């Protein structure tokens, strides 16, 4: 059976950027900046993205395009009869866990979009306490969040059923530029609020004493999550890339746009937080409690709220599509299922796990794993353990298992790309030595 490929370079890059840009940029990055000390975190993050995450992204793409198959099959094909097949198992398992709770947050954004369209938090005057209460009441209820999760996951599955070109590529090509415009519009609105300057200083004037090992570990973890590395996603997408595209240039473009999105999203949020004299350290609830309050207070807040939650939903969907595709590609290629059936199987599995995650804020909140509710446990377990192990496995595979000549050939398109040829040495050094060492340090620091 002939494999489907992306139809164009632009489409491939938009789909991969769509996977990278998501809740990680609009929800997770701004609150991490708030929790880990503002500009110091931003500075470390920028360094980590280009020095470590980019080479890891390259490794994943090299494996995918060289293997020309799904995340599980790639390791079996490139290292037949070895224990590397377990790397493939990990790459299928991780995205499915992530998708289940990612889809729950996707459902929240549907609910908040609905609330903004009804001018729910902007028509009447709301206090912070009101909005905190609305959010905690909503997530701890039974049916409404499950309905949101179901709609979100259903929409994701529908796009994946349409296929690589018609579904994933076309969706990304339209939605990503739209998302960019929306986020810039919101940032411009926030920048023109009186008192916004303090927010910009918080984002861009670093206090170097705040750079600690903990901040570095958090920045690397955020880099993996945001660039979708260590999940087999970029591996799967890269297997649909054309042989004539440059992996180096594409990955640089993806990483740069992902970083830009995170920065612009923070420029849309932090200045507004400061303009209203709020604390940036709210953590995960920043987006669903603090922001609605800001929208309720600022001029034109009702319209901005709608734009913001549309942007959030679009960003989340282009990412969740990529997560689902990993499992679907595996079932279609390894288990010979039809695309439709494969999407349904993954939908049902992740839906059940997602329902359990959603209920863990309410009726199942008494179940604790290492002290955390199920949702928090799965989030921490996948970002601190599965994702880091995934990233380590991929750099070890490319740096130590694949033949250096194959890696070079995939990176330089058989020696035809001059700049990539010149950069290969340094990139290979990072993949072989620096990245595994850095990941190990992070893993150990996460353990203690
Ligand atoms: N990178 C995406 C984001 O920043 O939201 C989300 C993501 C996609 C996370 C795929 C994890 C993943 F496996």
Coordinates of C-alpha atoms in Angstrom, one line a residue, residues 156-382:
X156 CA -10.1 15.5 16.6
X157 CA -11.0 12.0 15.4
X158 CA -13.1 13.4 12.5
X159 CA -10.1 15.4 11.2
X160 CA -7.8 12.4 11.5
X161 CA -10.3 10.2 9.7
X162 CA -10.1 12.5 6.7
X163 CA -6.5 11.6 6.3
X164 CA -3.0 13.2 6.1
X165 CA -3.6 15.5 3.2
X166 CA -7.3 16.3 3.3
X167 CA -7.6 16.3 7.0
X168 CA -4.5 17.2 8.9
X169 CA -2.6 19.2 6.3
X170 CA -5.6 21.3 5.1
X171 CA -6.7 22.0 8.6
X172 CA -3.3 23.2 9.6
X173 CA -2.8 25.3 6.5
X174 CA -5.9 27.4 7.3
X175 CA -5.9 27.4 11.0
X176 CA -2.3 28.2 11.8
X177 CA -2.2 31.6 10.0
X178 CA -5.6 32.4 11.5
X179 CA -4.3 31.6 15.0
X180 CA -1.2 33.8 14.5
X181 CA -3.4 36.8 13.5
X182 CA -5.8 36.2 16.5
X183 CA -3.0 36.0 19.0
X184 CA -1.3 39.2 17.6
X185 CA -4.6 41.1 17.8
X186 CA -5.0 40.2 21.4
X187 CA -1.4 41.1 22.3
X188 CA -1.9 44.5 20.7
X189 CA -5.0 45.1 22.8
X190 CA -3.1 44.1 25.9
X191 CA -0.1 46.3 25.1
X192 CA -2.3 49.3 24.9
X193 CA -3.8 48.9 28.4
X194 CA -2.5 51.5 30.9
X195 CA 0.1 50.0 33.1
X196 CA 1.0 47.3 30.6
X197 CA 4.7 48.3 30.7
X198 CA 5.3 46.5 34.0
X199 CA 4.2 43.3 32.4
X200 CA 6.7 43.6 29.6
X201 CA 9.5 44.3 32.1
X202 CA 8.5 41.2 34.0
X203 CA 8.8 39.2 30.7
X204 CA 11.9 40.6 29.3
X205 CA 14.1 42.1 32.1
X206 CA 15.7 39.1 33.7
X207 CA 16.8 38.9 37.3
X208 CA 19.8 36.5 37.0
X209 CA 19.6 35.4 40.6
X210 CA 16.4 33.6 39.8
X211 CA 18.1 31.1 37.4
X212 CA 18.3 27.9 39.5
X213 CA 18.6 24.2 38.5
X214 CA 14.9 23.9 39.1
X215 CA 14.2 26.7 36.6
X216 CA 16.4 24.9 34.0
X217 CA 14.7 21.6 34.6
X218 CA 11.3 23.2 34.2
X219 CA 12.4 25.0 31.0
X220 CA 13.6 21.8 29.4
X221 CA 10.4 20.0 30.4
X222 CA 8.3 22.8 28.9
X223 CA 10.5 22.7 25.8
X224 CA 9.7 19.0 25.2
X225 CA 6.0 19.5 25.8
X226 CA 5.8 22.6 23.6
X227 CA 7.8 21.2 20.7
X228 CA 6.0 17.8 21.0
X229 CA 9.3 15.9 21.2
X230 CA 9.7 12.5 22.8
X231 CA 6.2 11.4 21.9
X232 CA 6.7 9.9 18.4
X233 CA 4.6 12.7 17.0
X234 CA 7.3 14.5 15.0
X235 CA 8.6 11.1 14.1
X236 CA 5.3 10.1 12.5
X237 CA 4.8 13.5 10.8
X238 CA 8.4 13.5 9.4
X239 CA 7.7 10.1 7.8
X240 CA 5.1 11.9 5.6
X241 CA 7.7 14.6 4.6
X242 CA 9.1 14.7 1.1
X243 CA 12.7 13.4 0.7
X244 CA 13.7 16.7 -0.9
X245 CA 12.7 18.9 2.1
X246 CA 15.4 19.9 4.5
X247 CA 14.9 18.5 8.0
X248 CA 17.2 21.1 9.5
X249 CA 15.4 24.1 8.0
X250 CA 11.9 22.7 8.8
X251 CA 12.8 22.0 12.4
X252 CA 14.3 25.5 12.8
X253 CA 11.2 27.1 11.4
X254 CA 8.9 24.9 13.7
X255 CA 11.0 25.7 16.8
X256 CA 11.1 29.4 16.0
X257 CA 7.4 29.8 15.4
X258 CA 6.6 27.7 18.5
X259 CA 8.8 30.0 20.5
X260 CA 7.3 33.1 18.9
X261 CA 3.8 31.9 19.7
X262 CA 4.7 31.3 23.3
X263 CA 6.2 34.8 23.6
X264 CA 3.4 36.5 21.9
X265 CA 0.9 34.6 24.1
X266 CA 2.7 35.8 27.1
X267 CA 2.7 39.4 25.7
X268 CA -1.1 39.0 25.4
X269 CA -1.5 37.8 29.0
X270 CA 1.2 39.3 31.3
X271 CA 0.8 43.0 30.5
X272 CA -2.9 42.6 31.2
X273 CA -2.3 40.7 34.5
X274 CA 0.0 43.6 35.6
X275 CA -2.3 46.3 34.3
X276 CA -5.0 45.0 36.6
X277 CA -2.7 44.6 39.6
X278 CA -3.0 40.8 39.7
X279 CA -0.3 38.3 40.6
X280 CA 1.3 36.4 37.7
X281 CA 1.9 33.4 40.0
X282 CA -1.6 31.8 39.8
X283 CA -0.3 28.6 38.1
X284 CA -2.5 26.4 35.9
X285 CA -5.7 28.4 36.7
X286 CA -4.1 31.6 35.2
X287 CA -6.0 31.1 31.9
X288 CA -9.4 30.1 33.3
X289 CA -9.7 32.3 36.4
X290 CA -7.4 35.3 36.0
X291 CA -8.0 35.9 32.3
X292 CA -11.8 35.9 32.4
X293 CA -11.6 38.4 35.3
X294 CA -9.4 40.6 33.1
X295 CA -11.8 40.2 30.2
X296 CA -14.7 41.2 32.5
X297 CA -12.8 44.4 33.4
X298 CA -11.2 45.7 30.2
X299 CA -12.9 47.8 27.5
X300 CA -13.9 45.5 24.6
X301 CA -13.1 42.5 26.9
X302 CA -16.2 40.6 25.6
X303 CA -15.0 40.5 22.0
X304 CA -11.4 39.8 23.0
X305 CA -12.5 36.9 25.2
X306 CA -14.3 35.3 22.2
X307 CA -11.2 35.7 20.0
X308 CA -9.0 34.4 22.8
X309 CA -11.0 31.2 23.4
X310 CA -11.3 30.6 19.6
X311 CA -7.5 30.8 19.4
X312 CA -7.1 28.5 22.3
X313 CA -9.5 25.9 20.8
X314 CA -7.8 26.0 17.4
X315 CA -4.4 25.7 18.9
X316 CA -5.5 22.7 21.0
X317 CA -7.2 21.0 18.1
X318 CA -4.2 21.1 15.7
X319 CA -2.1 19.6 18.5
X320 CA -4.6 16.9 19.5
X321 CA -4.9 15.8 15.9
X322 CA -1.2 15.1 15.9
X323 CA -1.4 13.1 19.1
X324 CA -4.2 10.9 17.7
X325 CA -2.4 10.4 14.4
X326 CA 0.4 8.6 16.1
X327 CA -1.9 5.8 17.3
X328 CA -3.9 5.7 14.1
X329 CA -0.7 5.4 11.9
X330 CA 0.4 2.5 14.1
X331 CA -3.0 0.7 13.9
X332 CA -3.3 1.2 10.1
X333 CA 0.2 0.2 9.3
X334 CA 0.9 -2.5 11.9
X335 CA -2.6 -4.0 12.5
X336 CA -3.9 -3.3 9.0
X337 CA -7.1 -1.5 10.2
X338 CA -8.9 1.0 8.1
X339 CA -8.3 4.7 9.0
X340 CA -11.9 5.0 10.2
X341 CA -11.7 1.9 12.5
X342 CA -8.3 2.9 13.9
X343 CA -9.6 6.4 14.7
X344 CA -12.6 4.9 16.4
X345 CA -10.5 2.5 18.5
X346 CA -8.2 5.3 19.7
X347 CA -11.2 7.6 20.3
X348 CA -12.9 5.0 22.6
X349 CA -9.7 4.2 24.5
X350 CA -8.7 7.8 25.2
X351 CA -12.3 8.8 25.8
X352 CA -12.6 6.4 28.7
X353 CA -9.2 7.5 30.2
X354 CA -10.2 11.1 29.7
X355 CA -13.6 10.6 31.5
X356 CA -11.7 9.2 34.5
X357 CA -9.3 12.2 34.4
X358 CA -12.2 14.6 34.2
X359 CA -14.1 12.9 37.1
X360 CA -10.9 13.1 39.2
X361 CA -11.7 16.8 39.9
X362 CA -15.1 15.8 41.4
X363 CA -16.5 12.4 42.3
X364 CA -13.2 10.6 42.0
X365 CA -11.1 13.3 43.8
X366 CA -10.6 10.9 46.7
X367 CA -8.4 8.6 44.6
X368 CA -4.8 9.7 45.0
X369 CA -1.7 8.4 43.3
X370 CA 1.4 9.6 45.1
X371 CA -0.8 12.2 46.7
X372 CA -2.1 13.6 43.4
X373 CA -5.5 13.3 41.8
X374 CA -5.5 11.1 38.7
X375 CA -5.4 14.1 36.3
X376 CA -2.4 15.7 38.0
X377 CA -0.7 12.4 38.3
X378 CA -1.0 11.7 34.6
X379 CA 0.1 15.2 33.7
X380 CA 3.2 14.9 35.9
X381 CA 4.0 11.3 35.0
X382 CA 3.9 12.0 31.3

